[in-house]
Coordinates of C-alpha atoms in Angstrom, one line a residue:
M1 CA 0.0 0.0 0.0
T2 CA 1.1 3.5 -0.8
Q3 CA -0.2 6.6 1.1
Y4 CA -1.5 7.8 -2.3
E5 CA -3.6 4.7 -2.8
L6 CA -5.1 5.1 0.7
Y7 CA -5.6 8.8 0.1
R8 CA -7.5 8.2 -3.2
Y9 CA -9.7 5.7 -1.4
N10 CA -10.4 8.1 1.4
R11 CA -11.3 10.9 -1.0
S12 CA -13.7 8.6 -2.8
R13 CA -15.4 7.8 0.5
V14 CA -16.1 11.5 1.0
E15 CA -17.7 11.7 -2.4
D16 CA -19.4 8.3 -2.0
P17 CA -19.7 7.3 1.6
A18 CA -21.6 4.1 0.8
G19 CA -19.0 2.7 -1.5
D20 CA -17.4 -0.7 -1.1
N21 CA -14.6 -1.2 1.4
P22 CA -11.4 -2.7 -0.2
A23 CA -10.4 -5.2 2.5
L24 CA -6.8 -5.4 1.5
L25 CA -6.3 -1.7 1.5
L26 CA -7.9 -1.2 4.9
A27 CA -6.0 -4.1 6.3
A28 CA -2.8 -2.3 5.1
E29 CA -4.1 0.9 6.8
R30 CA -4.5 -1.0 10.1
Q31 CA -0.9 -2.3 9.7
W32 CA 0.3 1.2 9.1
I33 CA -1.4 2.6 12.2
S34 CA 0.0 -0.3 14.2
S35 CA 3.5 0.3 12.9
V36 CA 3.5 3.9 14.1
L37 CA 2.7 2.8 17.7
P38 CA 5.5 1.3 19.9
T39 CA 5.9 -2.4 19.5
R40 CA 4.5 -3.1 22.9
G41 CA 1.9 -0.4 22.7
L42 CA 1.7 2.7 24.9
A43 CA 2.6 1.8 28.4
D44 CA 0.9 3.2 31.5
M45 CA -2.4 4.3 29.9
P46 CA -4.4 7.0 31.6
T47 CA -7.6 5.7 33.0
T48 CA -9.3 9.0 34.0
L49 CA -9.9 12.3 32.3
R50 CA -7.6 14.1 34.8
E51 CA -4.8 11.6 34.0
L52 CA -5.3 12.2 30.3
Q53 CA -5.2 15.9 30.7
Q54 CA -2.0 15.7 32.7
R55 CA -0.5 13.5 30.1
L56 CA -1.4 15.8 27.2
T57 CA -0.1 18.8 29.1
K58 CA 3.2 17.1 29.7
L59 CA 3.5 15.9 26.1
I60 CA 3.0 19.4 24.6
A61 CA 5.2 21.1 27.2
T62 CA 8.0 18.7 26.4
E63 CA 7.7 19.3 22.7
Q64 CA 7.6 23.0 23.1
E65 CA 10.6 23.2 25.5
T66 CA 13.0 22.5 22.6
L67 CA 11.6 22.9 19.1
P68 CA 13.3 20.8 16.5
A69 CA 16.2 22.1 14.4
S70 CA 14.0 21.9 11.4
A71 CA 11.6 24.5 12.8
R72 CA 14.5 26.9 13.5
F73 CA 15.7 26.3 9.9
V74 CA 12.2 27.2 8.6
A75 CA 12.0 30.3 10.7
E76 CA 15.6 31.6 10.2
E77 CA 17.1 30.2 7.1
M78 CA 14.7 28.6 4.6
T79 CA 14.8 30.3 1.2
L80 CA 11.7 31.2 -0.8
S81 CA 12.1 28.3 -3.2
Q82 CA 12.4 25.9 -0.2
F83 CA 9.4 27.5 1.4
R84 CA 7.4 26.8 -1.7
V85 CA 8.2 23.1 -1.4
L86 CA 7.1 23.2 2.2
V87 CA 3.8 24.8 1.3
Q88 CA 3.4 22.2 -1.5
E89 CA 3.9 19.3 0.8
F90 CA 1.0 20.4 3.1
A91 CA -1.2 21.6 0.3
V92 CA -3.4 18.4 0.3
D93 CA -4.2 19.1 3.9
G94 CA -4.6 22.8 3.5
L95 CA -7.0 22.4 0.5
T96 CA -9.2 19.9 2.3
E97 CA -9.0 21.5 5.8
A98 CA -11.4 20.0 8.3
Q99 CA -13.6 18.3 5.7
T100 CA -13.3 15.0 7.5
F101 CA -14.5 16.5 10.8
Y102 CA -18.1 16.2 9.6
Y103 CA -17.9 12.4 9.8
V104 CA -17.1 12.2 13.5
M105 CA -20.1 14.3 14.5
P106 CA -22.7 11.5 14.4
R107 CA -20.4 9.3 16.6
L108 CA -20.5 11.9 19.4
T109 CA -23.2 12.6 22.0
L110 CA -25.2 15.8 21.4
A111 CA -23.3 17.6 24.2
A112 CA -19.9 16.5 22.7
Q113 CA -21.0 17.7 19.2
M114 CA -21.3 21.3 20.4
P115 CA -17.6 22.0 20.9
M116 CA -16.8 20.2 17.7
L117 CA -19.4 22.3 15.9
R118 CA -17.8 25.5 17.2
I119 CA -14.4 24.3 15.9
I120 CA -15.9 23.4 12.5
I121 CA -17.6 26.8 12.2
D122 CA -14.3 28.5 12.7
E123 CA -12.5 26.2 10.2
F124 CA -14.9 27.4 7.6
G125 CA -14.6 31.1 8.3
A126 CA -17.8 31.4 10.3
G127 CA -19.6 31.4 6.9
N128 CA -17.3 34.0 5.3
P129 CA -15.7 32.2 2.3
R130 CA -12.7 34.6 2.4
R131 CA -11.9 33.6 5.9
A132 CA -12.3 29.8 5.5
H133 CA -9.0 28.2 6.2
T134 CA -8.8 26.5 2.8
N135 CA -9.3 29.8 1.1
L136 CA -6.5 31.3 3.2
Y137 CA -4.3 28.5 1.9
V138 CA -5.4 29.2 -1.7
E139 CA -4.4 32.9 -1.3
L140 CA -1.0 31.8 -0.1
L141 CA -0.6 29.4 -3.1
R142 CA -1.6 32.2 -5.5
E143 CA 1.0 34.6 -4.0
L144 CA 3.7 32.0 -4.4
G145 CA 2.7 31.3 -8.0
M146 CA 1.6 27.8 -7.3
P147 CA -1.5 25.8 -8.5
T148 CA -4.6 26.0 -6.4
D149 CA -6.2 22.8 -7.7
L150 CA -6.1 19.8 -5.3
T151 CA -5.2 17.3 -8.0
A152 CA -2.0 19.2 -8.7
Y153 CA -0.6 18.0 -5.4
E154 CA -2.1 14.5 -4.8
Q155 CA 0.7 12.6 -6.5
R156 CA 3.5 15.1 -5.8
V157 CA 3.7 15.3 -2.1
C158 CA 5.7 12.8 0.0
E159 CA 4.2 9.7 1.7
E160 CA 4.6 11.1 5.1
C161 CA 2.5 14.2 4.4
L162 CA -0.2 12.1 2.8
G163 CA 0.0 10.0 5.9
F164 CA -0.9 13.1 8.0
V165 CA -4.0 13.6 5.9
N166 CA -4.9 9.9 5.9
L167 CA -4.6 9.7 9.7
F168 CA -7.7 12.0 10.1
Y169 CA -9.7 9.8 7.7
W170 CA -8.9 6.9 10.0
L171 CA -9.7 8.9 13.2
T172 CA -13.0 10.1 12.0
L173 CA -14.3 7.3 9.8
R174 CA -12.8 4.0 10.9
A175 CA -11.2 4.1 14.4
D176 CA -13.4 2.0 16.6
D177 CA -13.9 4.8 19.1
P178 CA -14.3 8.6 18.7
S179 CA -12.1 8.9 21.7
Y180 CA -9.0 8.5 19.4
F181 CA -10.2 11.6 17.5
A182 CA -11.0 13.6 20.6
G183 CA -7.5 13.1 21.9
A184 CA -6.0 13.9 18.5
I185 CA -7.9 17.1 17.9
T186 CA -7.2 18.4 21.5
Y187 CA -3.5 17.7 21.1
L188 CA -3.3 19.3 17.6
E189 CA -5.3 22.5 18.5
T190 CA -3.2 23.0 21.6
A191 CA 0.2 22.4 19.9
I192 CA -0.3 24.4 16.7
P193 CA -0.2 28.0 18.0
V194 CA 3.4 27.6 19.2
F195 CA 4.6 25.3 16.4
F196 CA 3.2 27.6 13.6
E197 CA 5.5 30.4 14.9
C198 CA 8.2 29.1 12.6
Y199 CA 5.9 29.6 9.6
V200 CA 4.9 33.1 10.6
Q201 CA 8.6 34.1 11.1
A202 CA 9.5 32.6 7.7
C203 CA 6.7 34.6 6.0
E204 CA 7.8 37.8 7.7
R205 CA 11.4 37.2 6.7
L206 CA 10.6 36.3 3.1
D207 CA 8.1 39.1 2.8
I208 CA 5.1 36.8 2.1
R209 CA 2.0 38.9 2.5
H210 CA -0.7 36.1 2.5
S211 CA 0.5 34.5 5.7
D212 CA -3.0 34.6 7.3
Y213 CA -3.3 30.8 7.1
Y214 CA -0.6 30.5 9.7
S215 CA -1.3 33.6 11.9
E216 CA -5.1 32.7 11.9
H217 CA -4.3 29.3 13.3
Q218 CA -2.1 30.8 16.0
H219 CA -5.1 32.9 17.0
I220 CA -8.1 30.7 16.6
D221 CA -6.5 27.4 17.7
Q222 CA -6.0 28.9 21.2
F223 CA -9.8 28.9 21.4
H224 CA -10.0 25.5 19.7
A225 CA -7.8 24.0 22.4
I226 CA -10.4 25.1 25.0
E227 CA -13.1 23.5 22.8
G228 CA -11.0 20.3 22.7
Q229 CA -11.0 20.2 26.5
R230 CA -14.8 20.8 26.5
L231 CA -15.1 17.9 24.1
L232 CA -13.1 15.6 26.4
R233 CA -15.2 16.7 29.4
A234 CA -18.5 16.2 27.6
M235 CA -17.5 12.7 26.5
D236 CA -16.3 11.9 30.0
T237 CA -19.6 13.1 31.5
S238 CA -21.6 10.8 29.2
A239 CA -19.1 7.9 29.9
S240 CA -18.2 7.8 26.2
L241 CA -14.6 8.8 26.7
D242 CA -11.9 6.1 26.8
P243 CA -8.9 8.0 28.2
G244 CA -6.4 5.4 27.0
K245 CA -7.7 5.6 23.4
A246 CA -7.8 9.4 23.5
W247 CA -4.1 9.4 24.7
T248 CA -3.3 6.9 21.8
G249 CA -4.9 9.3 19.3
A250 CA -2.9 12.2 20.7
W251 CA 0.3 10.3 20.6
L252 CA -0.4 9.1 17.0
T253 CA -1.1 12.6 15.9
S254 CA 2.1 13.9 17.5
T255 CA 4.2 11.3 15.9
V256 CA 2.6 11.4 12.4
T257 CA 2.7 15.2 12.4
A258 CA 6.3 15.4 13.4
T259 CA 7.3 12.8 10.8
A260 CA 5.5 14.7 8.1
F261 CA 7.1 18.0 9.0
E262 CA 10.6 16.5 9.1
A263 CA 10.0 14.8 5.7
A264 CA 8.6 18.0 4.2
V265 CA 11.6 20.2 5.4
S266 CA 14.0 17.5 4.2
K267 CA 12.4 17.4 0.8
A268 CA 12.5 21.2 0.6
R269 CA 16.2 21.2 1.3
C270 CA 16.8 18.4 -1.3
D271 CA 14.6 19.9 -4.1
A272 CA 16.1 23.3 -3.7
Q273 CA 19.6 21.9 -3.8
Q274 CA 18.8 19.9 -6.9
D275 CA 17.5 23.1 -8.6
V276 CA 20.8 24.8 -7.8
Q277 CA 22.8 21.9 -9.2
E278 CA 20.7 21.8 -12.4
G279 CA 21.1 25.5 -12.8
V280 CA 24.9 25.2 -12.5
A281 CA 24.9 22.3 -15.0

């Protein structure tokens, strides 16, 4: 299985939710998810909401204490041509932002749907097309002289970045418990405001005007982090939260996101270097 094959299946499910499930592909997806987790699974699982919250706080604090060298490179050294590659690698995500979130809604209790609904409303610009996160990404692409059509990127981006997109299809559509998604979204919305600082700094340094996609996330995801905590509490109140599965979802998202970012930055370095070499030749 390639991540592209899995991605094309996932997109077809959005367009045709009742379509057939290819058993071999989904078995390969389960194998991929299992391969990301430690061989013996995650030890010492949280069993209460409080333990889960403490674990999430510690994970995010640890990540933010020392940002990876790749983030410093993006902020301080990445060239414009390299930044275009980085933008390219996350274009499949940016051009389909939050579309999979719809599919987790029926799996949640009514009380748990409310914080998710507030997150979704923000993702789509509170009804203002110009502020929808996908359109903010489109404006960034246009300024950089890049295609704005999703199909231009589907077979171009690296496996790891498609894996980031595919993870959320699994979390919303096929994970056996929405607790996985609840942990994942709470982690991601809490971590992004700090991590996106390297993108904002790069845009300022490179004089990129349409950087709202990144700065808007820094602003709104602070509120989404609060909604994520409300989601966890609502699920806990209705006894529909499995803290261990929520922690697993958060850990998976942390791991897959970091892997995708490192792969994208590495590709940006390599592609730009190849362009220089070809120019010299």
